[in-house]
Short mmCIF file of C-alpha atoms in Angstrom, two decimals:
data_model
loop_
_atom_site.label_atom_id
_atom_site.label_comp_id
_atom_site.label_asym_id
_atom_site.label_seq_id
_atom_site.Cartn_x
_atom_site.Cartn_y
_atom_site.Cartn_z
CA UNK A 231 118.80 -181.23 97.50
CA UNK A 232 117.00 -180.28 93.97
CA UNK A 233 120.02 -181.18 92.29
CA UNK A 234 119.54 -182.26 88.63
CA UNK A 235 121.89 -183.80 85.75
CA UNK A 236 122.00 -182.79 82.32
CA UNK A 237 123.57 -182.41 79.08
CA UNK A 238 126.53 -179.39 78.96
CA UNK A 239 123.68 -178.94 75.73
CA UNK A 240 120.70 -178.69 77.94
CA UNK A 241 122.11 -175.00 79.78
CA UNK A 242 124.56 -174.10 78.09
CA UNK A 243 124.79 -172.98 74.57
CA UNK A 244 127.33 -172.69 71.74
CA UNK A 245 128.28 -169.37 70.54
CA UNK A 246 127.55 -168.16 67.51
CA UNK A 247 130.68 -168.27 64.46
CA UNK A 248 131.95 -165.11 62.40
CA UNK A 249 134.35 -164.44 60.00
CA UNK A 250 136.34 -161.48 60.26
CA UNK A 251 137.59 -161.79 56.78
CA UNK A 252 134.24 -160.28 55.65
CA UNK A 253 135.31 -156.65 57.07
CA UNK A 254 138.77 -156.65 55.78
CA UNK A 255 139.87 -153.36 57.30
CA UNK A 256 138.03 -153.69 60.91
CA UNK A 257 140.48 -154.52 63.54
CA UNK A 258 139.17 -157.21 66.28
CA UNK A 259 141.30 -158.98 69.22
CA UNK A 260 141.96 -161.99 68.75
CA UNK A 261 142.00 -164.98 72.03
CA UNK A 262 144.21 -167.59 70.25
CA UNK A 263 144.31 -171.45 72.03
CA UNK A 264 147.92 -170.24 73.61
CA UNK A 265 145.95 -167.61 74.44
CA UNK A 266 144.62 -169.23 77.90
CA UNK A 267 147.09 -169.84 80.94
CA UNK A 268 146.28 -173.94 82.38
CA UNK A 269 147.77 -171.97 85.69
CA UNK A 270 146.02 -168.78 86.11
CA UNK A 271 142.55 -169.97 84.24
CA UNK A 272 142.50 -166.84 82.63
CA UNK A 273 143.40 -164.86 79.01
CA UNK A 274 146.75 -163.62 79.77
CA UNK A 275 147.13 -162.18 76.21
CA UNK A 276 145.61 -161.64 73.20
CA UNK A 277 146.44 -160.29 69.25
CA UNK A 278 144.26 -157.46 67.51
CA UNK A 279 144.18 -158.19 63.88
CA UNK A 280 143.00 -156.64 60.53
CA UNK A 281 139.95 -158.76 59.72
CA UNK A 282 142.14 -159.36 56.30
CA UNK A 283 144.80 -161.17 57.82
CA UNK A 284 142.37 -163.16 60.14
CA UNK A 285 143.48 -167.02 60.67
CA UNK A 286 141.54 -169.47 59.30
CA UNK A 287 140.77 -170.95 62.81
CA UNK A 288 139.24 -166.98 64.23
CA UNK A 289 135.83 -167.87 64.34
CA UNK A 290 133.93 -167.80 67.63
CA UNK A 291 132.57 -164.73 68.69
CA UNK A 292 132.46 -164.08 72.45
CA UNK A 293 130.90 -162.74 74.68
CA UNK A 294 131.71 -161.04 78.36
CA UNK A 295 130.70 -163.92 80.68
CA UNK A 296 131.27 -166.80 78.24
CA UNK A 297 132.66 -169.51 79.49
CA UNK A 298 136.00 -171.02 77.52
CA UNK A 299 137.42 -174.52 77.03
CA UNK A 300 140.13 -175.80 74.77
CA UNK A 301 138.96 -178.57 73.06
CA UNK A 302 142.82 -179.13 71.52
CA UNK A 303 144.89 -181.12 74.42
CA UNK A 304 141.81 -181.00 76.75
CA UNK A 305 144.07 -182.15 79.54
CA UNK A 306 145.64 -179.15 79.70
CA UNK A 307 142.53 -177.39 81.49
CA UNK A 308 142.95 -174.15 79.54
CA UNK A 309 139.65 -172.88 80.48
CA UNK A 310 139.15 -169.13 80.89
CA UNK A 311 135.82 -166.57 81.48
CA UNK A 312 135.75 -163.88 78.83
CA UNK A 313 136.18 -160.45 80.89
CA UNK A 314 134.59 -157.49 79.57
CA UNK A 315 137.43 -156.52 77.11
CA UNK A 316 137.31 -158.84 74.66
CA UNK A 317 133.07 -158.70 74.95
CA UNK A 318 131.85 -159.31 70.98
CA UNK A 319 135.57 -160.36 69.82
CA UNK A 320 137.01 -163.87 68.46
CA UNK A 321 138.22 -166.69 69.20
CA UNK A 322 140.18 -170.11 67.88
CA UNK A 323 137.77 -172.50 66.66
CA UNK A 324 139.94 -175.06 69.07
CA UNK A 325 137.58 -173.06 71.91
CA UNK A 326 134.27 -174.46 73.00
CA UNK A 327 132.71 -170.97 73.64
CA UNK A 328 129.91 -172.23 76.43
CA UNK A 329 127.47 -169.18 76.85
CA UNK A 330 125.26 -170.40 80.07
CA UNK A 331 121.80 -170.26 80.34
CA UNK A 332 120.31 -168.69 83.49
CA UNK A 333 119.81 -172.00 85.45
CA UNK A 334 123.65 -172.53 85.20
CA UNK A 335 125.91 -170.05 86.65
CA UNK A 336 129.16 -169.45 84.53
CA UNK A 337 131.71 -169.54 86.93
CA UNK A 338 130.45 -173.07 88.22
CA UNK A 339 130.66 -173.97 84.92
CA UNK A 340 134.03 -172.39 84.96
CA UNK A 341 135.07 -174.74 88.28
CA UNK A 342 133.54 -177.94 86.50
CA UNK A 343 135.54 -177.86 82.92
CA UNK A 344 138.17 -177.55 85.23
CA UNK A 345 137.57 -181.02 87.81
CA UNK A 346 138.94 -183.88 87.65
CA UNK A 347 136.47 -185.91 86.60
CA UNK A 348 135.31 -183.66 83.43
CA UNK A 349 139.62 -183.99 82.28
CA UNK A 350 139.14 -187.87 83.09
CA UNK A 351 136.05 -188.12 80.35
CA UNK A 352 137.93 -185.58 77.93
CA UNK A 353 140.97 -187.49 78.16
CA UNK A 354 139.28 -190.64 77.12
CA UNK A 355 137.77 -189.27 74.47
CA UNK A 356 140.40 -187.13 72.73
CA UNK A 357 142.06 -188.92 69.95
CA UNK A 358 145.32 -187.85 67.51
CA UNK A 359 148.82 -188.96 68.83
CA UNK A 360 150.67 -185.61 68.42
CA UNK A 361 147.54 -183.73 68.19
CA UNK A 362 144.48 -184.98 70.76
CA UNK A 363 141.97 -183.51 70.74
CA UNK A 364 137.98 -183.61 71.25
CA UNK A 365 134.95 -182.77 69.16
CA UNK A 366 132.20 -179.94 69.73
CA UNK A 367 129.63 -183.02 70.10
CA UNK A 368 131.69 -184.80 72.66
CA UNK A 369 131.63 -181.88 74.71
CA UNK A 370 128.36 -181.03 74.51
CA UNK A 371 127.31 -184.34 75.29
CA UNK A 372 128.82 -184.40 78.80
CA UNK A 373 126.80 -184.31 81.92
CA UNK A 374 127.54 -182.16 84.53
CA UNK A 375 125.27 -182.19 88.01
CA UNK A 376 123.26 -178.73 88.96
CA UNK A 377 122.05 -177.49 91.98
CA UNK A 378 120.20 -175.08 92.39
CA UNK A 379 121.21 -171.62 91.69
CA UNK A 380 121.55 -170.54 94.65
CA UNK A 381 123.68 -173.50 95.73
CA UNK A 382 125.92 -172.60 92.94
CA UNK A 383 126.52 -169.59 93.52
CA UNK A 384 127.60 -170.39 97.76
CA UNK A 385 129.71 -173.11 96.04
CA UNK A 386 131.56 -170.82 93.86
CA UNK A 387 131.72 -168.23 96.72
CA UNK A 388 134.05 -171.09 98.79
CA UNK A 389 135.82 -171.85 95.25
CA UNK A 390 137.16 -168.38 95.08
CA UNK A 391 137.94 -167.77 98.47
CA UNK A 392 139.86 -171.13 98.59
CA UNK A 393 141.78 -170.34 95.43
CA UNK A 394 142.70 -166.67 96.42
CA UNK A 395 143.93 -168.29 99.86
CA UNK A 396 146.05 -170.39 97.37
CA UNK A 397 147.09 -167.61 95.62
CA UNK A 398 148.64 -165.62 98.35
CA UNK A 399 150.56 -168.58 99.54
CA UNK A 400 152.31 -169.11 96.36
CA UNK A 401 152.83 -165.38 96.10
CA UNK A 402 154.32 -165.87 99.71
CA UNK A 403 156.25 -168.76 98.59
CA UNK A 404 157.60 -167.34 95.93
CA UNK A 405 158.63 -163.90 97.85
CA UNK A 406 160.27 -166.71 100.70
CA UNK A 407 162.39 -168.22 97.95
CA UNK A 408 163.29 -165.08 96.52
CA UNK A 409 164.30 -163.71 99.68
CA UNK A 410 166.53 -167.25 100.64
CA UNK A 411 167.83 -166.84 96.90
CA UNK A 412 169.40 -163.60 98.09
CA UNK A 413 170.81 -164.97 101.25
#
């Protein structure tokens, strides 16, 4: 057992803000909210921008390992580790850039912003019609339940094999229907 509840506050912290504006001529890459696929869990793309024509909104540094989640339409899971890449870039202030402390592995972070129940609490909290959203506070304030470490890491183990298993057979579905297409 050893399993233990606590704030997202308690192991995880916030990253720290920038603002590229104040090196006008230094180019960074920028991870907008679009930026995140709700299907692949990843960054699919990015922008690299003059720090002068920085938006407003590009003002989370990251970091390799960090763990993202959009706090604009929360329901939308766009949740995404930062890969090495974009290490010490930026990102849309509509990110909650979660940087895990050591008793909280990242990518079981990465599989709880991404469960049912953590979308159930963010969708009762979001508010704005056309625009929902939640705050930094709200997020932080969320429990989440943590094994040990070592649990974590053979849960995450069967996470990824299961979704790689789901991966081929939607690649295989997809080559089936191309193939019947044809016929």
């Amino acid at each position: 057992m050893g399993w233990e509840v606590k704030t997202l506050k308690e192991v995880a912290e916030q990253s720290s803000t920038v603002d590229p504006r104040k090196e006008p001529q230094e180019e960074f890459k920028y991870i907008d909210v679009s930026s995140v696929s709700n299907k692949s869990f990843s960054i699919e793309k990015y922008e690299t921008v003059l720090g002068k024509n920085a938006p407003s909104r590009a003002r989370r540094l990251v970091r390799e390992g960090d763990v993202l989640f959009a706090t604009i339409r929360p329901t939308l899971r766009r949740v995404a580790i930062v890969p090495a890449e974009l290490d010490e870039q930026v990102c849309s202030t509509g990110y909650f850039v979660f940087r895990p402390q050591e008793k909280l592995n990242n990518r079981f972070l990465y599989y709880y912003l991404q469960s049912d129940g953590f979308i159930k609490e963010m969708e009762a909290l979001q508010a704005g019609a056309s625009y929902p959203a939640v705050n930094n506070t709200q997020v932080q304030n969320q429990t989440i339940p943590i094994p040990p470490i070592r649990e974590q890491k053979r849960i995450v183990a069967i996470l990824d094999e299961a979704f790689a298993d789901i991966d081929k057979a939607s690649a295989l579905t997809e080559r089936n229907l191309e193939i019947a297409r044809e016929l």
